[in-house]
PDB file of C-alpha atoms in Angstrom:
ATOM      1  CA  MET C   1     -28.352   6.839   0.834  1.00  0.00           C
ATOM      2  CA  ARG C   2     -25.849   4.950   2.953  1.00  0.00           C
ATOM      3  CA  ARG C   3     -23.557   4.440  -0.044  1.00  0.00           C
ATOM      4  CA  THR C   4     -23.647   8.152  -0.825  1.00  0.00           C
ATOM      5  CA  HIS C   5     -22.828   9.027   2.778  1.00  0.00           C
ATOM      6  CA  ALA C   6     -19.985   6.500   2.877  1.00  0.00           C
ATOM      7  CA  ALA C   7     -18.546   7.805  -0.404  1.00  0.00           C
ATOM      8  CA  THR C   8     -18.727  11.410   0.857  1.00  0.00           C
ATOM      9  CA  LEU C   9     -16.994  10.419   4.073  1.00  0.00           C
ATOM     10  CA  LYS C  10     -14.197   8.685   2.162  1.00  0.00           C
ATOM     11  CA  ILE C  11     -13.672  11.696  -0.097  1.00  0.00           C
ATOM     12  CA  ALA C  12     -13.640  14.091   2.864  1.00  0.00           C
ATOM     13  CA  SER C  13     -11.156  11.881   4.726  1.00  0.00           C
ATOM     14  CA  ALA C  14      -8.877  11.667   1.686  1.00  0.00           C
ATOM     15  CA  VAL C  15      -8.936  15.446   1.147  1.00  0.00           C
ATOM     16  CA  LEU C  16      -8.231  16.095   4.819  1.00  0.00           C
ATOM     17  CA  PHE C  17      -5.350  13.620   4.801  1.00  0.00           C
ATOM     18  CA  LEU C  18      -3.873  15.224   1.682  1.00  0.00           C
ATOM     19  CA  LEU C  19      -4.175  18.713   3.192  1.00  0.00           C
ATOM     20  CA  CYS C  20      -2.377  17.499   6.316  1.00  0.00           C
ATOM     21  CA  LEU C  21       0.478  16.174   4.188  1.00  0.00           C
ATOM     22  CA  LEU C  22       0.740  19.300   2.041  1.00  0.00           C
ATOM     23  CA  VAL C  23       0.148  21.980   4.701  1.00  0.00           C
ATOM     24  CA  ALA C  24       0.411  20.687   8.257  1.00  0.00           C
ATOM     25  CA  VAL C  25       3.540  18.575   7.777  1.00  0.00           C
ATOM     26  CA  PRO C  26       5.637  21.356   6.149  1.00  0.00           C
ATOM     27  CA  LEU C  27       4.526  23.799   8.855  1.00  0.00           C
ATOM     28  CA  LEU C  28       5.539  21.318  11.550  1.00  0.00           C
ATOM     29  CA  ILE C  29       8.899  20.645   9.905  1.00  0.00           C
ATOM     30  CA  ASN C  30       9.619  24.371   9.595  1.00  0.00           C
ATOM     31  CA  ALA C  31       8.665  24.903  13.244  1.00  0.00           C
ATOM     32  CA  THR C  32      11.024  22.166  14.437  1.00  0.00           C
ATOM     33  CA  GLY C  33      13.828  23.011  11.993  1.00  0.00           C
ATOM     34  CA  ARG C  34      14.081  19.360  10.892  1.00  0.00           C
ATOM     35  CA  SER C  35      14.392  20.038   7.156  1.00  0.00           C
ATOM     36  CA  ASP C  36      16.060  16.637   6.752  1.00  0.00           C
ATOM     37  CA  LEU C  37      12.620  15.089   7.241  1.00  0.00           C
ATOM     38  CA  TYR C  38      11.615  16.339   3.800  1.00  0.00           C
ATOM     39  CA  TYR C  39      13.944  13.813   2.174  1.00  0.00           C
ATOM     40  CA  THR C  40      12.793  11.062   4.551  1.00  0.00           C
ATOM     41  CA  LEU C  41       9.092  11.630   3.907  1.00  0.00           C
ATOM     42  CA  THR C  42       9.703  12.030   0.183  1.00  0.00           C
ATOM     43  CA  SER C  43      11.422   8.638   0.189  1.00  0.00           C
ATOM     44  CA  VAL C  44       8.450   7.098   2.004  1.00  0.00           C
ATOM     45  CA  ALA C  45       6.039   8.549  -0.566  1.00  0.00           C
ATOM     46  CA  LEU C  46       8.077   7.244  -3.502  1.00  0.00           C
ATOM     47  CA  LEU C  47       8.612   3.819  -1.941  1.00  0.00           C
ATOM     48  CA  SER C  48       4.864   3.542  -1.365  1.00  0.00           C
ATOM     49  CA  ILE C  49       4.265   4.266  -5.067  1.00  0.00           C
ATOM     50  CA  ILE C  50       6.654   1.492  -6.082  1.00  0.00           C
ATOM     51  CA  SER C  51       5.090  -0.845  -3.503  1.00  0.00           C
ATOM     52  CA  ALA C  52       1.648  -0.024  -4.887  1.00  0.00           C
ATOM     53  CA  GLY C  53       2.794  -1.637  -8.126  1.00  0.00           C
ATOM     54  CA  VAL C  54       3.531  -4.844  -6.229  1.00  0.00           C
ATOM     55  CA  TRP C  55       0.037  -4.662  -4.723  1.00  0.00           C
ATOM     56  CA  ILE C  56      -1.450  -4.745  -8.216  1.00  0.00           C
ATOM     57  CA  THR C  57       0.286  -8.042  -9.012  1.00  0.00           C
ATOM     58  CA  PHE C  58      -0.967  -9.485  -5.715  1.00  0.00           C
ATOM     59  CA  TYR C  59      -4.412  -8.469  -6.929  1.00  0.00           C
ATOM     60  CA  ILE C  60      -4.138 -11.029  -9.764  1.00  0.00           C
ATOM     61  CA  GLY C  61      -2.692 -13.702  -7.484  1.00  0.00           C
ATOM     62  CA  ARG C  62       1.015 -13.279  -8.269  1.00  0.00           C
ATOM     63  CA  ILE C  63       3.804 -12.797  -5.701  1.00  0.00           C
ATOM     64  CA  ASN C  64       6.035 -10.125  -7.232  1.00  0.00           C
ATOM     65  CA  ILE C  65       9.568  -9.868  -5.821  1.00  0.00           C
ATOM     66  CA  GLY C  66      11.060  -8.148  -8.864  1.00  0.00           C
ATOM     67  CA  GLN C  67       9.782  -4.576  -8.575  1.00  0.00           C
ATOM     68  CA  GLY C  68      13.293  -3.306  -7.871  1.00  0.00           C
ATOM     69  CA  ALA C  69      14.220  -4.169 -11.465  1.00  0.00           C
ATOM     70  CA  TYR C  70      11.669  -1.728 -12.871  1.00  0.00           C
ATOM     71  CA  ALA C  71      12.516   0.973 -10.327  1.00  0.00           C
ATOM     72  CA  LEU C  72      16.164   0.686 -11.383  1.00  0.00           C
ATOM     73  CA  MET C  73      15.195   0.642 -15.043  1.00  0.00           C
ATOM     74  CA  GLY C  74      13.008   3.730 -14.651  1.00  0.00           C
ATOM     75  CA  GLY C  75      15.769   5.610 -12.842  1.00  0.00           C
ATOM     76  CA  TYR C  76      18.260   4.902 -15.614  1.00  0.00           C
ATOM     77  CA  VAL C  77      15.838   5.735 -18.436  1.00  0.00           C
ATOM     78  CA  SER C  78      15.032   9.094 -16.850  1.00  0.00           C
ATOM     79  CA  ALA C  79      18.677   9.883 -16.096  1.00  0.00           C
ATOM     80  CA  ILE C  80      19.824   8.993 -19.622  1.00  0.00           C
ATOM     81  CA  LEU C  81      17.127  11.103 -21.265  1.00  0.00           C
ATOM     82  CA  VAL C  82      17.897  14.080 -19.035  1.00  0.00           C
ATOM     83  CA  MET C  83      21.703  13.830 -19.270  1.00  0.00           C
ATOM     84  CA  ASN C  84      22.252  12.625 -22.826  1.00  0.00           C
ATOM     85  CA  TYR C  85      19.313  14.235 -24.603  1.00  0.00           C
ATOM     86  CA  ALA C  86      18.854  17.382 -22.489  1.00  0.00           C
ATOM     87  CA  MET C  87      15.179  16.668 -21.868  1.00  0.00           C
ATOM     88  CA  SER C  88      13.238  18.372 -19.131  1.00  0.00           C
ATOM     89  CA  PHE C  89      12.674  15.913 -16.273  1.00  0.00           C
ATOM     90  CA  TRP C  90       8.884  16.132 -16.505  1.00  0.00           C
ATOM     91  CA  LEU C  91       8.885  14.421 -19.920  1.00  0.00           C
ATOM     92  CA  PRO C  92      11.220  11.507 -19.036  1.00  0.00           C
ATOM     93  CA  LEU C  93       9.185  10.885 -15.872  1.00  0.00           C
ATOM     94  CA  PRO C  94       6.177   9.334 -17.683  1.00  0.00           C
ATOM     95  CA  LEU C  95       8.444   7.990 -20.432  1.00  0.00           C
ATOM     96  CA  ALA C  96      10.380   6.006 -17.833  1.00  0.00           C
ATOM     97  CA  GLY C  97       7.128   4.463 -16.642  1.00  0.00           C
ATOM     98  CA  LEU C  98       5.992   3.679 -20.188  1.00  0.00           C
ATOM     99  CA  PHE C  99       9.366   2.128 -21.029  1.00  0.00           C
ATOM    100  CA  CYS C 100       9.111  -0.134 -17.979  1.00  0.00           C
ATOM    101  CA  ALA C 101       5.531  -1.038 -18.874  1.00  0.00           C
ATOM    102  CA  ALA C 102       6.586  -1.982 -22.423  1.00  0.00           C
ATOM    103  CA  ALA C 103       9.500  -4.035 -21.095  1.00  0.00           C
ATOM    104  CA  SER C 104       7.211  -5.775 -18.611  1.00  0.00           C
ATOM    105  CA  VAL C 105       4.863  -6.823 -21.410  1.00  0.00           C
ATOM    106  CA  LEU C 106       7.722  -8.599 -23.192  1.00  0.00           C
ATOM    107  CA  ILE C 107       8.937 -10.143 -19.951  1.00  0.00           C
ATOM    108  CA  GLY C 108       5.480 -10.898 -18.592  1.00  0.00           C
ATOM    109  CA  LEU C 109       4.113 -12.776 -21.611  1.00  0.00           C
ATOM    110  CA  PRO C 110       6.142 -15.925 -20.789  1.00  0.00           C
ATOM    111  CA  ILE C 111       6.593 -15.656 -17.009  1.00  0.00           C
ATOM    112  CA  LEU C 112       3.018 -14.715 -16.070  1.00  0.00           C
ATOM    113  CA  ARG C 113       1.991 -18.242 -16.977  1.00  0.00           C
ATOM    114  CA  LEU C 114       3.792 -19.327 -13.811  1.00  0.00           C
ATOM    115  CA  ARG C 115       2.108 -19.270 -10.412  1.00  0.00           C
ATOM    116  CA  GLY C 116       2.989 -19.240  -6.738  1.00  0.00           C
ATOM    117  CA  VAL C 117       6.599 -19.744  -5.774  1.00  0.00           C
ATOM    118  CA  TYR C 118       7.661 -20.297  -9.403  1.00  0.00           C
ATOM    119  CA  PHE C 119       6.630 -16.812 -10.484  1.00  0.00           C
ATOM    120  CA  ALA C 120       8.079 -15.362  -7.265  1.00  0.00           C
ATOM    121  CA  MET C 121      11.496 -16.915  -7.907  1.00  0.00           C
ATOM    122  CA  VAL C 122      11.608 -15.804 -11.541  1.00  0.00           C
ATOM    123  CA  SER C 123      10.585 -12.260 -10.594  1.00  0.00           C
ATOM    124  CA  LEU C 124      13.261 -12.231  -7.884  1.00  0.00           C
ATOM    125  CA  VAL C 125      15.910 -12.947 -10.508  1.00  0.00           C
ATOM    126  CA  LEU C 126      14.785  -9.920 -12.564  1.00  0.00           C
ATOM    127  CA  THR C 127      16.254  -7.431 -10.083  1.00  0.00           C
ATOM    128  CA  GLU C 128      19.654  -9.072 -10.220  1.00  0.00           C
ATOM    129  CA  VAL C 129      19.497  -9.238 -14.018  1.00  0.00           C
ATOM    130  CA  ALA C 130      18.712  -5.508 -14.152  1.00  0.00           C
ATOM    131  CA  ARG C 131      21.663  -4.767 -11.851  1.00  0.00           C
ATOM    132  CA  LEU C 132      24.048  -6.819 -13.994  1.00  0.00           C
ATOM    133  CA  LEU C 133      22.795  -5.115 -17.159  1.00  0.00           C
ATOM    134  CA  ALA C 134      23.378  -1.718 -15.558  1.00  0.00           C
ATOM    135  CA  LEU C 135      26.938  -2.801 -14.783  1.00  0.00           C
ATOM    136  CA  ALA C 136      27.580  -4.097 -18.302  1.00  0.00           C
ATOM    137  CA  LEU C 137      25.923  -1.596 -20.651  1.00  0.00           C
ATOM    138  CA  PRO C 138      28.107   1.349 -21.773  1.00  0.00           C
ATOM    139  CA  ILE C 139      25.181   3.785 -21.749  1.00  0.00           C
ATOM    140  CA  THR C 140      24.728   3.297 -17.986  1.00  0.00           C
ATOM    141  CA  ASN C 141      28.432   4.022 -17.190  1.00  0.00           C
ATOM    142  CA  GLY C 142      28.809   0.716 -15.391  1.00  0.00           C
ATOM    143  CA  ALA C 143      29.647   0.814 -11.682  1.00  0.00           C
ATOM    144  CA  SER C 144      30.274   4.578 -11.910  1.00  0.00           C
ATOM    145  CA  GLY C 145      26.588   5.145 -12.515  1.00  0.00           C
ATOM    146  CA  ILE C 146      25.127   8.433 -13.683  1.00  0.00           C
ATOM    147  CA  VAL C 147      25.785  11.391 -11.414  1.00  0.00           C
ATOM    148  CA  SER C 148      25.200  15.154 -11.340  1.00  0.00           C
ATOM    149  CA  ILE C 149      21.701  14.802 -12.753  1.00  0.00           C
ATOM    150  CA  PRO C 150      20.169  18.297 -13.021  1.00  0.00           C
ATOM    151  CA  LEU C 151      17.237  19.218 -10.823  1.00  0.00           C
ATOM    152  CA  PRO C 152      13.826  19.341 -12.555  1.00  0.00           C
ATOM    153  CA  SER C 153      13.498  22.418 -14.728  1.00  0.00           C
ATOM    154  CA  ARG C 154      10.512  24.697 -15.205  1.00  0.00           C
ATOM    155  CA  LEU C 155       7.339  23.259 -16.711  1.00  0.00           C
ATOM    156  CA  SER C 156       5.109  25.751 -18.474  1.00  0.00           C
ATOM    157  CA  LEU C 157       2.003  25.672 -20.628  1.00  0.00           C
ATOM    158  CA  PHE C 158       1.114  28.528 -22.980  1.00  0.00           C
ATOM    159  CA  GLY C 159       3.607  30.733 -21.143  1.00  0.00           C
ATOM    160  CA  LEU C 160       2.084  29.928 -17.760  1.00  0.00           C
ATOM    161  CA  THR C 161       4.493  28.347 -15.252  1.00  0.00           C
ATOM    162  CA  LEU C 162       2.947  25.191 -13.850  1.00  0.00           C
ATOM    163  CA  ILE C 163       6.052  23.959 -11.993  1.00  0.00           C
ATOM    164  CA  PRO C 164       8.997  26.265 -11.229  1.00  0.00           C
ATOM    165  CA  ASP C 165      12.629  25.405 -11.825  1.00  0.00           C
ATOM    166  CA  PHE C 166      13.696  23.487  -8.725  1.00  0.00           C
ATOM    167  CA  ALA C 167      17.240  24.871  -8.975  1.00  0.00           C
ATOM    168  CA  THR C 168      15.945  28.403  -8.405  1.00  0.00           C
ATOM    169  CA  LEU C 169      13.985  27.516  -5.265  1.00  0.00           C
ATOM    170  CA  ALA C 170      15.259  28.268  -1.780  1.00  0.00           C
ATOM    171  CA  ASN C 171      14.250  24.783  -0.622  1.00  0.00           C
ATOM    172  CA  PRO C 172      14.226  22.176  -3.429  1.00  0.00           C
ATOM    173  CA  ARG C 173      13.553  19.430  -0.850  1.00  0.00           C
ATOM    174  CA  LEU C 174      10.163  20.960  -0.103  1.00  0.00           C
ATOM    175  CA  ALA C 175       9.387  21.016  -3.832  1.00  0.00           C
ATOM    176  CA  PHE C 176      10.328  17.349  -4.166  1.00  0.00           C
ATOM    177  CA  TYR C 177       8.202  16.530  -1.138  1.00  0.00           C
ATOM    178  CA  ILE C 178       5.122  18.262  -2.549  1.00  0.00           C
ATOM    179  CA  ALA C 179       5.637  16.692  -5.988  1.00  0.00           C
ATOM    180  CA  SER C 180       6.051  13.220  -4.468  1.00  0.00           C
ATOM    181  CA  VAL C 181       2.981  13.558  -2.239  1.00  0.00           C
ATOM    182  CA  LEU C 182       0.840  14.689  -5.183  1.00  0.00           C
ATOM    183  CA  LEU C 183       2.208  11.835  -7.274  1.00  0.00           C
ATOM    184  CA  MET C 184       1.419   9.403  -4.452  1.00  0.00           C
ATOM    185  CA  ALA C 185      -2.119  10.802  -4.188  1.00  0.00           C
ATOM    186  CA  LEU C 186      -2.674  10.293  -7.924  1.00  0.00           C
ATOM    187  CA  CYS C 187      -1.272   6.780  -7.684  1.00  0.00           C
ATOM    188  CA  PHE C 188      -3.564   5.638  -4.892  1.00  0.00           C
ATOM    189  CA  LEU C 189      -6.561   7.412  -6.394  1.00  0.00           C
ATOM    190  CA  GLY C 190      -5.898   5.399  -9.542  1.00  0.00           C
ATOM    191  CA  LEU C 191      -5.645   2.197  -7.512  1.00  0.00           C
ATOM    192  CA  TYR C 192      -8.934   2.980  -5.796  1.00  0.00           C
ATOM    193  CA  ARG C 193     -10.654   3.505  -9.126  1.00  0.00           C
ATOM    194  CA  LEU C 194      -9.087   0.311 -10.458  1.00  0.00           C
ATOM    195  CA  ALA C 195     -10.413  -1.685  -7.499  1.00  0.00           C
ATOM    196  CA  HIS C 196     -13.918  -0.342  -8.196  1.00  0.00           C
ATOM    197  CA  SER C 197     -13.822  -0.828 -11.955  1.00  0.00           C
ATOM    198  CA  ARG C 198     -14.912  -3.797 -14.020  1.00  0.00           C
ATOM    199  CA  ILE C 199     -11.270  -4.602 -14.775  1.00  0.00           C
ATOM    200  CA  GLY C 200     -10.547  -4.604 -11.062  1.00  0.00           C
ATOM    201  CA  GLN C 201     -13.354  -7.070 -10.409  1.00  0.00           C
ATOM    202  CA  LEU C 202     -12.101  -9.309 -13.201  1.00  0.00           C
ATOM    203  CA  CYS C 203      -8.571  -9.143 -11.797  1.00  0.00           C
ATOM    204  CA  GLN C 204      -9.904 -10.197  -8.408  1.00  0.00           C
ATOM    205  CA  SER C 205     -11.578 -13.199 -10.046  1.00  0.00           C
ATOM    206  CA  LEU C 206      -8.136 -14.251 -11.302  1.00  0.00           C
ATOM    207  CA  GLN C 207      -6.849 -14.244  -7.754  1.00  0.00           C
ATOM    208  CA  GLN C 208      -9.666 -16.480  -6.583  1.00  0.00           C
ATOM    209  CA  ASN C 209      -9.830 -19.009  -9.426  1.00  0.00           C
ATOM    210  CA  GLU C 210      -8.220 -18.512 -12.839  1.00  0.00           C
ATOM    211  CA  GLU C 211      -9.768 -21.657 -14.356  1.00  0.00           C
ATOM    212  CA  LEU C 212     -13.260 -20.584 -13.362  1.00  0.00           C
ATOM    213  CA  ALA C 213     -12.674 -17.047 -14.661  1.00  0.00           C
ATOM    214  CA  SER C 214     -11.430 -18.437 -17.970  1.00  0.00           C
ATOM    215  CA  SER C 215     -14.427 -20.768 -18.259  1.00  0.00           C
ATOM    216  CA  ILE C 216     -16.855 -17.821 -18.183  1.00  0.00           C
ATOM    217  CA  GLY C 217     -15.013 -15.984 -20.951  1.00  0.00           C
ATOM    218  CA  VAL C 218     -12.489 -13.818 -19.069  1.00  0.00           C
ATOM    219  CA  ASN C 219      -9.308 -13.224 -21.078  1.00  0.00           C
ATOM    220  CA  ILE C 220      -6.957 -14.079 -18.225  1.00  0.00           C
ATOM    221  CA  ALA C 221      -3.743 -13.710 -20.271  1.00  0.00           C
ATOM    222  CA  TYR C 222      -4.721 -10.165 -21.292  1.00  0.00           C
ATOM    223  CA  LEU C 223      -5.605  -9.148 -17.720  1.00  0.00           C
ATOM    224  CA  ARG C 224      -2.381 -10.572 -16.311  1.00  0.00           C
ATOM    225  CA  VAL C 225      -0.265  -8.591 -18.773  1.00  0.00           C
ATOM    226  CA  ILE C 226      -2.247  -5.373 -18.202  1.00  0.00           C
ATOM    227  CA  ALA C 227      -1.884  -5.662 -14.415  1.00  0.00           C
ATOM    228  CA  TYR C 228       1.825  -6.415 -14.669  1.00  0.00           C
ATOM    229  CA  ALA C 229       2.332  -3.461 -17.027  1.00  0.00           C
ATOM    230  CA  LEU C 230       0.568  -1.104 -14.591  1.00  0.00           C
ATOM    231  CA  SER C 231       2.700  -2.487 -11.775  1.00  0.00           C
ATOM    232  CA  SER C 232       5.911  -1.892 -13.720  1.00  0.00           C
ATOM    233  CA  PHE C 233       4.775   1.589 -14.763  1.00  0.00           C
ATOM    234  CA  LEU C 234       4.527   2.632 -11.105  1.00  0.00           C
ATOM    235  CA  GLY C 235       7.918   1.089 -10.417  1.00  0.00           C
ATOM    236  CA  GLY C 236       9.481   3.045 -13.269  1.00  0.00           C
ATOM    237  CA  VAL C 237       7.923   6.356 -12.213  1.00  0.00           C
ATOM    238  CA  GLY C 238       9.040   5.884  -8.613  1.00  0.00           C
ATOM    239  CA  GLY C 239      12.564   5.000  -9.706  1.00  0.00           C
ATOM    240  CA  ALA C 240      12.737   8.052 -11.972  1.00  0.00           C
ATOM    241  CA  MET C 241      11.741  10.342  -9.101  1.00  0.00           C
ATOM    242  CA  PHE C 242      14.357   8.743  -6.865  1.00  0.00           C
ATOM    243  CA  ALA C 243      17.074   9.337  -9.448  1.00  0.00           C
ATOM    244  CA  SER C 244      16.052  12.992  -9.683  1.00  0.00           C
ATOM    245  CA  ILE C 245      15.959  13.725  -5.957  1.00  0.00           C
ATOM    246  CA  SER C 246      19.298  11.992  -5.329  1.00  0.00           C
ATOM    247  CA  GLN C 247      20.708  13.416  -8.588  1.00  0.00           C
ATOM    248  CA  SER C 248      22.355  10.056  -9.258  1.00  0.00           C
ATOM    249  CA  ILE C 249      21.608   6.458 -10.145  1.00  0.00           C
ATOM    250  CA  TYR C 250      23.833   3.401  -9.656  1.00  0.00           C
ATOM    251  CA  PRO C 251      23.420  -0.342 -10.342  1.00  0.00           C
ATOM    252  CA  SER C 252      23.114  -0.795  -6.571  1.00  0.00           C
ATOM    253  CA  SER C 253      20.402   1.859  -6.162  1.00  0.00           C
ATOM    254  CA  PHE C 254      17.724  -0.865  -6.119  1.00  0.00           C
ATOM    255  CA  THR C 255      18.711  -4.348  -5.058  1.00  0.00           C
ATOM    256  CA  VAL C 256      17.055  -7.676  -4.314  1.00  0.00           C
ATOM    257  CA  ALA C 257      16.614  -6.538  -0.696  1.00  0.00           C
ATOM    258  CA  ASP C 258      14.588  -3.550  -1.934  1.00  0.00           C
ATOM    259  CA  SER C 259      12.357  -5.835  -4.002  1.00  0.00           C
ATOM    260  CA  VAL C 260      11.707  -7.958  -0.915  1.00  0.00           C
ATOM    261  CA  ASN C 261      10.870  -4.828   1.096  1.00  0.00           C
ATOM    262  CA  PHE C 262       8.389  -3.674  -1.551  1.00  0.00           C
ATOM    263  CA  MET C 263       6.603  -6.994  -1.131  1.00  0.00           C
ATOM    264  CA  LEU C 264       6.739  -6.787   2.679  1.00  0.00           C
ATOM    265  CA  ASN C 265       5.223  -3.288   2.583  1.00  0.00           C
ATOM    266  CA  CYS C 266       2.106  -4.759   0.988  1.00  0.00           C
ATOM    267  CA  PHE C 267       1.919  -7.670   3.434  1.00  0.00           C
ATOM    268  CA  LEU C 268       2.404  -5.441   6.457  1.00  0.00           C
ATOM    269  CA  GLY C 269      -0.149  -2.811   5.457  1.00  0.00           C
ATOM    270  CA  GLY C 270      -2.694  -5.325   4.214  1.00  0.00           C
ATOM    271  CA  LEU C 271      -3.181  -7.000   0.839  1.00  0.00           C
ATOM    272  CA  GLY C 272      -6.928  -6.483   1.102  1.00  0.00           C
ATOM    273  CA  TYR C 273      -6.690  -2.695   1.247  1.00  0.00           C
ATOM    274  CA  VAL C 274      -5.745  -0.112  -1.368  1.00  0.00           C
ATOM    275  CA  LEU C 275      -3.895   1.958   1.253  1.00  0.00           C
ATOM    276  CA  GLY C 276      -2.026  -1.095   2.520  1.00  0.00           C
ATOM    277  CA  PRO C 277       1.226  -0.347   0.635  1.00  0.00           C
ATOM    278  CA  MET C 278       1.266   3.230   1.958  1.00  0.00           C
ATOM    279  CA  LEU C 279       0.867   2.264   5.609  1.00  0.00           C
ATOM    280  CA  GLY C 280       3.224  -0.690   5.269  1.00  0.00           C
ATOM    281  CA  THR C 281       5.943   1.482   3.747  1.00  0.00           C
ATOM    282  CA  PHE C 282       5.622   4.060   6.520  1.00  0.00           C
ATOM    283  CA  VAL C 283       5.800   1.475   9.312  1.00  0.00           C
ATOM    284  CA  LEU C 284       8.603  -0.550   7.733  1.00  0.00           C
ATOM    285  CA  TYR C 285      10.731   2.504   6.904  1.00  0.00           C
ATOM    286  CA  PHE C 286      10.498   4.177  10.305  1.00  0.00           C
ATOM    287  CA  GLY C 287      10.496   0.886  12.192  1.00  0.00           C
ATOM    288  CA  TRP C 288      13.916   0.058  10.764  1.00  0.00           C
ATOM    289  CA  ASP C 289      15.258   3.492  11.674  1.00  0.00           C
ATOM    290  CA  LEU C 290      13.881   3.342  15.219  1.00  0.00           C
ATOM    291  CA  LEU C 291      15.778   0.107  15.839  1.00  0.00           C
ATOM    292  CA  PHE C 292      19.068   1.615  14.675  1.00  0.00           C
ATOM    293  CA  GLN C 293      20.118   2.229  18.275  1.00  0.00           C
ATOM    294  CA  THR C 294      20.044  -1.512  18.997  1.00  0.00           C
ATOM    295  CA  GLY C 295      23.212  -1.954  16.945  1.00  0.00           C
ATOM    296  CA  GLU C 296      24.003  -5.525  15.952  1.00  0.00           C
ATOM    297  CA  PHE C 297      20.600  -6.694  17.193  1.00  0.00           C
ATOM    298  CA  GLN C 298      18.748  -4.392  14.792  1.00  0.00           C
ATOM    299  CA  LEU C 299      18.104  -7.001  12.111  1.00  0.00           C
ATOM    300  CA  LEU C 300      17.206  -9.711  14.629  1.00  0.00           C
ATOM    301  CA  ILE C 301      14.668  -7.572  16.465  1.00  0.00           C
ATOM    302  CA  PHE C 302      13.271  -6.121  13.247  1.00  0.00           C
ATOM    303  CA  SER C 303      12.745  -9.500  11.562  1.00  0.00           C
ATOM    304  CA  THR C 304      11.236 -11.002  14.735  1.00  0.00           C
ATOM    305  CA  VAL C 305       8.732  -8.170  15.178  1.00  0.00           C
ATOM    306  CA  LEU C 306       7.854  -8.250  11.484  1.00  0.00           C
ATOM    307  CA  THR C 307       7.288 -12.019  11.551  1.00  0.00           C
ATOM    308  CA  VAL C 308       5.082 -11.763  14.646  1.00  0.00           C
ATOM    309  CA  LEU C 309       3.022  -8.969  13.087  1.00  0.00           C
ATOM    310  CA  ILE C 310       2.409 -10.986   9.932  1.00  0.00           C
ATOM    311  CA  LEU C 311       1.440 -14.050  11.975  1.00  0.00           C
ATOM    312  CA  VAL C 312      -0.842 -12.154  14.356  1.00  0.00           C
ATOM    313  CA  LEU C 313      -2.300  -9.870  11.676  1.00  0.00           C
ATOM    314  CA  PRO C 314      -2.347 -11.918   8.447  1.00  0.00           C
ATOM    315  CA  ASN C 315      -4.613  -9.304   6.842  1.00  0.00           C
ATOM    316  CA  GLY C 316      -2.230  -6.465   7.673  1.00  0.00           C
ATOM    317  CA  LEU C 317      -2.255  -3.548  10.069  1.00  0.00           C
ATOM    318  CA  LEU C 318      -5.289  -1.963   8.433  1.00  0.00           C
ATOM    319  CA  SER C 319      -7.387  -4.947   9.504  1.00  0.00           C
ATOM    320  CA  LEU C 320      -7.256  -3.515  13.044  1.00  0.00           C
ATOM    321  CA  ALA C 321      -9.410  -0.558  12.073  1.00  0.00           C
ATOM    322  CA  LEU C 322     -11.165  -1.470   8.832  1.00  0.00           C
ATOM    323  CA  PRO C 323     -13.303  -4.379   7.636  1.00  0.00           C
ATOM    324  CA  ARG C 324     -11.549  -6.533   5.102  1.00  0.00           C
ATOM    325  CA  LYS C 325     -12.839  -5.235   1.758  1.00  0.00           C
ATOM    326  CA  ARG C 326     -11.000  -4.769  -1.494  1.00  0.00           C
ATOM    327  CA  SER C 327     -12.755  -1.456  -2.050  1.00  0.00           C
ATOM    328  CA  LEU C 328     -11.160   0.282   0.930  1.00  0.00           C
TER     329      LEU C 328
END
């Protein structure tokens, strides 16, 4: 009975939160005239999706500082398919994620054998490798990048319009915001289901003790690759959405600093919570902007506050309000 009540409460809270994002926030933005906030909040939603991928690799006991590589890769794959092959954006969006997942399988097979700082350092190099490849490959246009990417076109099914052509809308930023929020909701719903599934429990056993998990018959190599592929898929989808909303993609669109921030989002929100990446992204993004007025002291103050928060709250900000459970 208690479990049923708790599950109902969680579902009601999630629906209410989603309604606030989809209804209350746009109404508030329209009332204040701050339409620029659509782009800001859209960026937060997309960054939280990419950070959620990093959370998955933490779930198997790996410190992933290379998510920027897959975000960059996904942005380029989507842009190339839209520009060079005249595809509607809604098809390249999942294809970008699948491409990144396939690439991560090839990359992950050798490097996922590493642990701790060794895996972290190798993953950190991936972002720089992706940037250098984007500079060198002719299909990516080098340092010039890919610009003037068309806005997402109409998506229809059996003659019924599911998503309108963004170019025909009076406010495409609102459309991007709604699409990003819905995508974020699907992402974290998937993470929640993963944490409650058998695969999620097996992945958690890898984090605690890989040797013990292997001794009882768990295929740890298979689980590591699956988790890394899911992580990279989210990175690719988030990068593809970023390329579409900015209508451009450059080798510098996602750098090593971005990969570090994706990791920090998970630490700040809480590694023990599914919603940790979302809260961490929100706090980190707006915290940096709030300190802009401090000028040359911005980085010093920001890094000091962030270090103190991690030391004082090692389980993340969500540990202030929630018990530390993987299922939350």
